[in-house]
Amino acid sequence: MRFFRSPLIARLLFSAGQWKGDDNSAVYLTFDDGPTPEVTPWVLNFLKEEKIKATFFLIGKNVQQNPEIVTQLLADGHRIGNHTMNHECGTKSSLNAYIDSVNQADQFMETELFRPPYGKITMNQFRTLLSKGKKIVFWSWISYDFDKNISPQEIIQKAKKIRGGDILVFHDSLKGFTNMSKSLKTIVDEIRSKNMEFKTL
Ligand SMILES: [Zn+2]
């Protein structure tokens, strides 16, 4: 069973995190796990054609290897967030190791935004990052584009329920590329047909 909507229990537990955008007539596109040389340029080109600004949660290691893509991303007016150094899972990491990973990634990007990989984070890690001034962003709708058992058509179908204020997650990773690139245009058109615009976080 896949939950395209973030579960209520998680939203209650981590209520100091951001689960929705401020503007109910806008939708917030986010892309996780880049920058990826084979994928992110495709996304940047798509967003430019569609005149959309989005938010990218970047893995520190990937920024270290592809700094020029991040330069382009910022030049295009998109926003970036920290997504740890090596995509660590919070619930499988010690507090110190996790915070170290976020700090390491911060050396390769300047941002107050942070999104925990897999949406998994312990209460201790969460509170520590908040106290360091991080704004912790989750999502309200996830595409599961990375999942090989799901088709672009299924994602497009589920996306019909997207509403104003939703924070959407796609992936500019190799795993997510096929589903993301084959569903994004239709989903964007559908959202626009409902008179909603796109904003960054
Ligand atoms: Zn991720």
PDB file of C-alpha atoms and ligand atoms in Angstrom:
ATOM      1  CA  MET A   1       0.000   0.000   0.000  1.00  0.00           C
ATOM      2  CA  ARG A   2       1.453   3.332  -1.026  1.00  0.00           C
ATOM      3  CA  PHE A   3       0.410   6.529   0.689  1.00  0.00           C
ATOM      4  CA  PHE A   4       0.496   9.360  -1.817  1.00  0.00           C
ATOM      5  CA  ARG A   5      -0.758  11.601   0.992  1.00  0.00           C
ATOM      6  CA  SER A   6       1.494  12.073   4.002  1.00  0.00           C
ATOM      7  CA  PRO A   7       0.010  10.231   7.004  1.00  0.00           C
ATOM      8  CA  LEU A   8      -1.741  12.278   9.705  1.00  0.00           C
ATOM      9  CA  ILE A   9       0.284  10.732  12.524  1.00  0.00           C
ATOM     10  CA  ALA A  10       3.541  11.965  11.001  1.00  0.00           C
ATOM     11  CA  ARG A  11       2.080  15.437  10.487  1.00  0.00           C
ATOM     12  CA  LEU A  12       0.993  15.546  14.142  1.00  0.00           C
ATOM     13  CA  LEU A  13       4.293  14.262  15.532  1.00  0.00           C
ATOM     14  CA  PHE A  14       6.382  16.641  13.456  1.00  0.00           C
ATOM     15  CA  SER A  15       3.942  19.538  13.409  1.00  0.00           C
ATOM     16  CA  ALA A  16       6.798  22.066  13.622  1.00  0.00           C
ATOM     17  CA  GLY A  17       7.860  20.911  10.178  1.00  0.00           C
ATOM     18  CA  GLN A  18       6.398  22.236   6.953  1.00  0.00           C
ATOM     19  CA  TRP A  19       3.827  19.947   5.331  1.00  0.00           C
ATOM     20  CA  LYS A  20       1.990  22.433   3.123  1.00  0.00           C
ATOM     21  CA  GLY A  21       2.735  25.690   1.354  1.00  0.00           C
ATOM     22  CA  ASP A  22       1.370  29.028   2.573  1.00  0.00           C
ATOM     23  CA  ASP A  23      -0.600  29.863  -0.552  1.00  0.00           C
ATOM     24  CA  ASN A  24      -3.714  27.778  -1.145  1.00  0.00           C
ATOM     25  CA  SER A  25      -3.942  28.840  -4.762  1.00  0.00           C
ATOM     26  CA  ALA A  26      -0.438  27.542  -5.463  1.00  0.00           C
ATOM     27  CA  VAL A  27       1.265  24.171  -5.722  1.00  0.00           C
ATOM     28  CA  TYR A  28       4.885  23.664  -4.695  1.00  0.00           C
ATOM     29  CA  LEU A  29       6.993  21.419  -6.913  1.00  0.00           C
ATOM     30  CA  THR A  30      10.017  19.873  -5.242  1.00  0.00           C
ATOM     31  CA  PHE A  31      12.692  17.547  -6.648  1.00  0.00           C
ATOM     32  CA  ASP A  32      14.831  15.357  -4.401  1.00  0.00           C
ATOM     33  CA  ASP A  33      18.192  13.572  -4.618  1.00  0.00           C
ATOM     34  CA  GLY A  34      19.979  15.588  -7.321  1.00  0.00           C
ATOM     35  CA  PRO A  35      21.888  17.077  -8.834  1.00  0.00           C
ATOM     36  CA  THR A  36      22.172  14.213 -11.342  1.00  0.00           C
ATOM     37  CA  PRO A  37      24.006  14.968 -14.635  1.00  0.00           C
ATOM     38  CA  GLU A  38      21.723  12.639 -16.640  1.00  0.00           C
ATOM     39  CA  VAL A  39      18.483  14.019 -15.198  1.00  0.00           C
ATOM     40  CA  THR A  40      18.644  17.484 -13.615  1.00  0.00           C
ATOM     41  CA  PRO A  41      19.377  19.326 -16.896  1.00  0.00           C
ATOM     42  CA  TRP A  42      16.223  17.740 -18.339  1.00  0.00           C
ATOM     43  CA  VAL A  43      14.223  19.057 -15.379  1.00  0.00           C
ATOM     44  CA  LEU A  44      15.773  22.524 -15.653  1.00  0.00           C
ATOM     45  CA  ASN A  45      14.918  22.671 -19.326  1.00  0.00           C
ATOM     46  CA  PHE A  46      11.357  21.532 -18.657  1.00  0.00           C
ATOM     47  CA  LEU A  47      10.873  24.114 -15.895  1.00  0.00           C
ATOM     48  CA  LYS A  48      12.259  26.858 -18.106  1.00  0.00           C
ATOM     49  CA  GLU A  49       9.846  26.000 -20.908  1.00  0.00           C
ATOM     50  CA  GLU A  50       6.951  25.924 -18.467  1.00  0.00           C
ATOM     51  CA  LYS A  51       8.109  29.069 -16.646  1.00  0.00           C
ATOM     52  CA  ILE A  52       7.989  27.304 -13.288  1.00  0.00           C
ATOM     53  CA  LYS A  53      10.257  27.866 -10.285  1.00  0.00           C
ATOM     54  CA  ALA A  54      10.765  24.829  -8.072  1.00  0.00           C
ATOM     55  CA  THR A  55      12.661  23.744  -4.972  1.00  0.00           C
ATOM     56  CA  PHE A  56      15.448  21.142  -5.156  1.00  0.00           C
ATOM     57  CA  PHE A  57      16.562  19.154  -2.118  1.00  0.00           C
ATOM     58  CA  LEU A  58      20.159  18.291  -2.916  1.00  0.00           C
ATOM     59  CA  ILE A  59      22.397  15.519  -1.659  1.00  0.00           C
ATOM     60  CA  GLY A  60      25.707  17.039  -0.528  1.00  0.00           C
ATOM     61  CA  LYS A  61      27.801  14.356  -2.257  1.00  0.00           C
ATOM     62  CA  ASN A  62      26.035  15.057  -5.549  1.00  0.00           C
ATOM     63  CA  VAL A  63      26.616  18.794  -5.203  1.00  0.00           C
ATOM     64  CA  GLN A  64      30.295  18.127  -4.526  1.00  0.00           C
ATOM     65  CA  GLN A  65      30.485  16.139  -7.779  1.00  0.00           C
ATOM     66  CA  ASN A  66      28.306  18.439  -9.919  1.00  0.00           C
ATOM     67  CA  PRO A  67      28.673  22.003  -8.678  1.00  0.00           C
ATOM     68  CA  GLU A  68      28.031  23.485 -12.138  1.00  0.00           C
ATOM     69  CA  ILE A  69      24.496  22.083 -12.189  1.00  0.00           C
ATOM     70  CA  VAL A  70      23.743  23.853  -8.911  1.00  0.00           C
ATOM     71  CA  THR A  71      25.123  27.100 -10.316  1.00  0.00           C
ATOM     72  CA  GLN A  72      22.705  26.732 -13.248  1.00  0.00           C
ATOM     73  CA  LEU A  73      19.822  25.818 -10.961  1.00  0.00           C
ATOM     74  CA  LEU A  74      20.319  28.965  -8.866  1.00  0.00           C
ATOM     75  CA  ALA A  75      20.855  31.136 -11.960  1.00  0.00           C
ATOM     76  CA  ASP A  76      17.469  29.901 -13.219  1.00  0.00           C
ATOM     77  CA  GLY A  77      15.823  31.179 -10.033  1.00  0.00           C
ATOM     78  CA  HIS A  78      15.068  27.905  -8.293  1.00  0.00           C
ATOM     79  CA  ARG A  79      15.474  27.335  -4.584  1.00  0.00           C
ATOM     80  CA  ILE A  80      17.654  24.700  -2.943  1.00  0.00           C
ATOM     81  CA  GLY A  81      17.491  22.719   0.276  1.00  0.00           C
ATOM     82  CA  ASN A  82      19.787  20.360   2.163  1.00  0.00           C
ATOM     83  CA  HIS A  83      19.015  16.618   1.875  1.00  0.00           C
ATOM     84  CA  THR A  84      22.018  15.322   3.948  1.00  0.00           C
ATOM     85  CA  MET A  85      25.485  14.456   2.636  1.00  0.00           C
ATOM     86  CA  ASN A  86      24.893  10.817   1.650  1.00  0.00           C
ATOM     87  CA  HIS A  87      21.120  10.367   1.867  1.00  0.00           C
ATOM     88  CA  GLU A  88      21.232   8.943   5.372  1.00  0.00           C
ATOM     89  CA  CYS A  89      18.094   7.500   6.920  1.00  0.00           C
ATOM     90  CA  GLY A  90      17.462   9.337  10.202  1.00  0.00           C
ATOM     91  CA  THR A  91      15.961   6.412  12.067  1.00  0.00           C
ATOM     92  CA  LYS A  92      19.046   4.301  11.208  1.00  0.00           C
ATOM     93  CA  SER A  93      21.592   6.999  12.186  1.00  0.00           C
ATOM     94  CA  SER A  94      22.821   8.237  15.537  1.00  0.00           C
ATOM     95  CA  LEU A  95      22.063  11.833  16.436  1.00  0.00           C
ATOM     96  CA  ASN A  96      25.682  12.892  15.994  1.00  0.00           C
ATOM     97  CA  ALA A  97      26.189  11.100  12.695  1.00  0.00           C
ATOM     98  CA  TYR A  98      23.005  12.600  11.304  1.00  0.00           C
ATOM     99  CA  ILE A  99      23.760  16.164  12.349  1.00  0.00           C
ATOM    100  CA  ASP A 100      27.324  15.751  11.015  1.00  0.00           C
ATOM    101  CA  SER A 101      25.918  14.698   7.673  1.00  0.00           C
ATOM    102  CA  VAL A 102      23.652  17.764   7.492  1.00  0.00           C
ATOM    103  CA  ASN A 103      26.567  20.031   8.490  1.00  0.00           C
ATOM    104  CA  GLN A 104      28.812  18.450   5.869  1.00  0.00           C
ATOM    105  CA  ALA A 105      26.209  19.006   3.164  1.00  0.00           C
ATOM    106  CA  ASP A 106      25.868  22.623   4.331  1.00  0.00           C
ATOM    107  CA  GLN A 107      29.471  23.178   3.274  1.00  0.00           C
ATOM    108  CA  PHE A 108      28.394  22.675  -0.332  1.00  0.00           C
ATOM    109  CA  MET A 109      25.234  24.794  -0.320  1.00  0.00           C
ATOM    110  CA  GLU A 110      23.719  27.771   1.412  1.00  0.00           C
ATOM    111  CA  THR A 111      20.169  27.150   2.588  1.00  0.00           C
ATOM    112  CA  GLU A 112      17.997  27.012   5.691  1.00  0.00           C
ATOM    113  CA  LEU A 113      15.726  24.387   4.149  1.00  0.00           C
ATOM    114  CA  PHE A 114      16.189  20.751   5.051  1.00  0.00           C
ATOM    115  CA  ARG A 115      14.285  17.643   4.029  1.00  0.00           C
ATOM    116  CA  PRO A 116      14.986  14.313   5.731  1.00  0.00           C
ATOM    117  CA  PRO A 117      15.666  11.484   3.240  1.00  0.00           C
ATOM    118  CA  TYR A 118      12.739   8.999   3.190  1.00  0.00           C
ATOM    119  CA  GLY A 119      10.882  11.468   5.436  1.00  0.00           C
ATOM    120  CA  LYS A 120      12.449   9.559   8.320  1.00  0.00           C
ATOM    121  CA  ILE A 121      13.886  11.462  11.237  1.00  0.00           C
ATOM    122  CA  THR A 122      13.965  10.937  15.008  1.00  0.00           C
ATOM    123  CA  MET A 123      12.429  13.481  17.359  1.00  0.00           C
ATOM    124  CA  ASN A 124      15.907  14.261  18.699  1.00  0.00           C
ATOM    125  CA  GLN A 125      17.367  14.892  15.243  1.00  0.00           C
ATOM    126  CA  PHE A 126      14.304  16.955  14.339  1.00  0.00           C
ATOM    127  CA  ARG A 127      14.542  19.181  17.429  1.00  0.00           C
ATOM    128  CA  THR A 128      18.304  19.595  17.086  1.00  0.00           C
ATOM    129  CA  LEU A 129      17.992  20.780  13.485  1.00  0.00           C
ATOM    130  CA  LEU A 130      15.136  23.146  14.386  1.00  0.00           C
ATOM    131  CA  SER A 131      17.261  24.633  17.155  1.00  0.00           C
ATOM    132  CA  LYS A 132      20.030  25.219  14.612  1.00  0.00           C
ATOM    133  CA  GLY A 133      17.608  27.309  12.562  1.00  0.00           C
ATOM    134  CA  LYS A 134      16.709  24.729   9.932  1.00  0.00           C
ATOM    135  CA  LYS A 135      13.290  24.883   8.372  1.00  0.00           C
ATOM    136  CA  ILE A 136      12.286  21.238   7.994  1.00  0.00           C
ATOM    137  CA  VAL A 137      10.212  20.494   4.940  1.00  0.00           C
ATOM    138  CA  PHE A 138       8.217  17.313   4.418  1.00  0.00           C
ATOM    139  CA  TRP A 139       5.488  17.070   1.745  1.00  0.00           C
ATOM    140  CA  SER A 140       1.770  16.536   1.363  1.00  0.00           C
ATOM    141  CA  TRP A 141       1.862  14.483  -1.846  1.00  0.00           C
ATOM    142  CA  ILE A 142       4.578  12.148  -3.149  1.00  0.00           C
ATOM    143  CA  SER A 143       4.691  10.744  -6.677  1.00  0.00           C
ATOM    144  CA  TYR A 144       6.548   7.451  -6.020  1.00  0.00           C
ATOM    145  CA  ASP A 145       8.281   8.119  -9.339  1.00  0.00           C
ATOM    146  CA  PHE A 146      11.288   6.110  -8.064  1.00  0.00           C
ATOM    147  CA  ASP A 147       9.186   2.951  -7.700  1.00  0.00           C
ATOM    148  CA  LYS A 148       9.630   0.473 -10.561  1.00  0.00           C
ATOM    149  CA  ASN A 149       6.250  -1.097  -9.766  1.00  0.00           C
ATOM    150  CA  ILE A 150       4.318   2.011 -10.609  1.00  0.00           C
ATOM    151  CA  SER A 151       3.572   3.434 -14.062  1.00  0.00           C
ATOM    152  CA  PRO A 152       3.453   7.055 -15.241  1.00  0.00           C
ATOM    153  CA  GLN A 153      -0.278   6.554 -15.899  1.00  0.00           C
ATOM    154  CA  GLU A 154      -0.881   5.552 -12.296  1.00  0.00           C
ATOM    155  CA  ILE A 155       1.012   8.613 -11.058  1.00  0.00           C
ATOM    156  CA  ILE A 156      -1.021  10.856 -13.381  1.00  0.00           C
ATOM    157  CA  GLN A 157      -4.212   9.268 -12.060  1.00  0.00           C
ATOM    158  CA  LYS A 158      -3.233   9.834  -8.402  1.00  0.00           C
ATOM    159  CA  ALA A 159      -2.174  13.392  -9.212  1.00  0.00           C
ATOM    160  CA  LYS A 160      -5.773  14.337 -10.030  1.00  0.00           C
ATOM    161  CA  LYS A 161      -6.259  14.717  -6.270  1.00  0.00           C
ATOM    162  CA  ILE A 162      -3.572  17.399  -5.955  1.00  0.00           C
ATOM    163  CA  ARG A 163      -5.014  20.564  -4.408  1.00  0.00           C
ATOM    164  CA  GLY A 164      -3.932  24.070  -3.513  1.00  0.00           C
ATOM    165  CA  GLY A 165      -1.124  24.356  -0.981  1.00  0.00           C
ATOM    166  CA  ASP A 166       0.224  20.882  -1.749  1.00  0.00           C
ATOM    167  CA  ILE A 167       3.967  20.279  -1.627  1.00  0.00           C
ATOM    168  CA  LEU A 168       4.719  17.673  -4.310  1.00  0.00           C
ATOM    169  CA  VAL A 169       7.749  15.391  -4.424  1.00  0.00           C
ATOM    170  CA  PHE A 170       9.427  14.152  -7.588  1.00  0.00           C
ATOM    171  CA  HIS A 171      12.997  12.905  -7.992  1.00  0.00           C
ATOM    172  CA  ASP A 172      15.709  14.165 -10.326  1.00  0.00           C
ATOM    173  CA  SER A 173      17.503  10.861  -9.839  1.00  0.00           C
ATOM    174  CA  LEU A 174      18.213   8.011 -12.274  1.00  0.00           C
ATOM    175  CA  LYS A 175      15.666   5.836 -10.486  1.00  0.00           C
ATOM    176  CA  GLY A 176      12.881   8.375 -10.839  1.00  0.00           C
ATOM    177  CA  PHE A 177      13.660   9.619 -14.331  1.00  0.00           C
ATOM    178  CA  THR A 178      11.324   7.474 -16.453  1.00  0.00           C
ATOM    179  CA  ASN A 179       8.230   7.964 -14.310  1.00  0.00           C
ATOM    180  CA  MET A 180       8.975  11.601 -13.548  1.00  0.00           C
ATOM    181  CA  SER A 181       9.695  12.623 -17.131  1.00  0.00           C
ATOM    182  CA  LYS A 182       6.652  10.762 -18.486  1.00  0.00           C
ATOM    183  CA  SER A 183       4.153  12.130 -15.972  1.00  0.00           C
ATOM    184  CA  LEU A 184       5.298  15.663 -15.144  1.00  0.00           C
ATOM    185  CA  LYS A 185       3.959  17.536 -18.183  1.00  0.00           C
ATOM    186  CA  THR A 186       0.459  16.056 -17.881  1.00  0.00           C
ATOM    187  CA  ILE A 187       0.380  16.749 -14.151  1.00  0.00           C
ATOM    188  CA  VAL A 188       1.529  20.360 -14.609  1.00  0.00           C
ATOM    189  CA  ASP A 189      -1.130  20.920 -17.301  1.00  0.00           C
ATOM    190  CA  GLU A 190      -3.834  19.447 -15.073  1.00  0.00           C
ATOM    191  CA  ILE A 191      -2.837  21.664 -12.124  1.00  0.00           C
ATOM    192  CA  ARG A 192      -2.855  24.739 -14.347  1.00  0.00           C
ATOM    193  CA  SER A 193      -6.271  23.817 -15.725  1.00  0.00           C
ATOM    194  CA  LYS A 194      -7.525  24.171 -12.130  1.00  0.00           C
ATOM    195  CA  ASN A 195      -6.192  27.746 -12.007  1.00  0.00           C
ATOM    196  CA  MET A 196      -3.374  27.003  -9.594  1.00  0.00           C
ATOM    197  CA  GLU A 197       0.096  28.415 -10.079  1.00  0.00           C
ATOM    198  CA  PHE A 198       3.505  27.076  -9.071  1.00  0.00           C
ATOM    199  CA  LYS A 199       5.662  28.565  -6.355  1.00  0.00           C
ATOM    200  CA  THR A 200       8.904  27.795  -4.560  1.00  0.00           C
ATOM    201  CA  LEU A 201       8.958  27.149  -0.823  1.00  0.00           C
TER     202      LEU A 201
HETATM  203 ZN    ZN B   1      15.757  11.585  -1.025  1.00  0.00          ZN
END
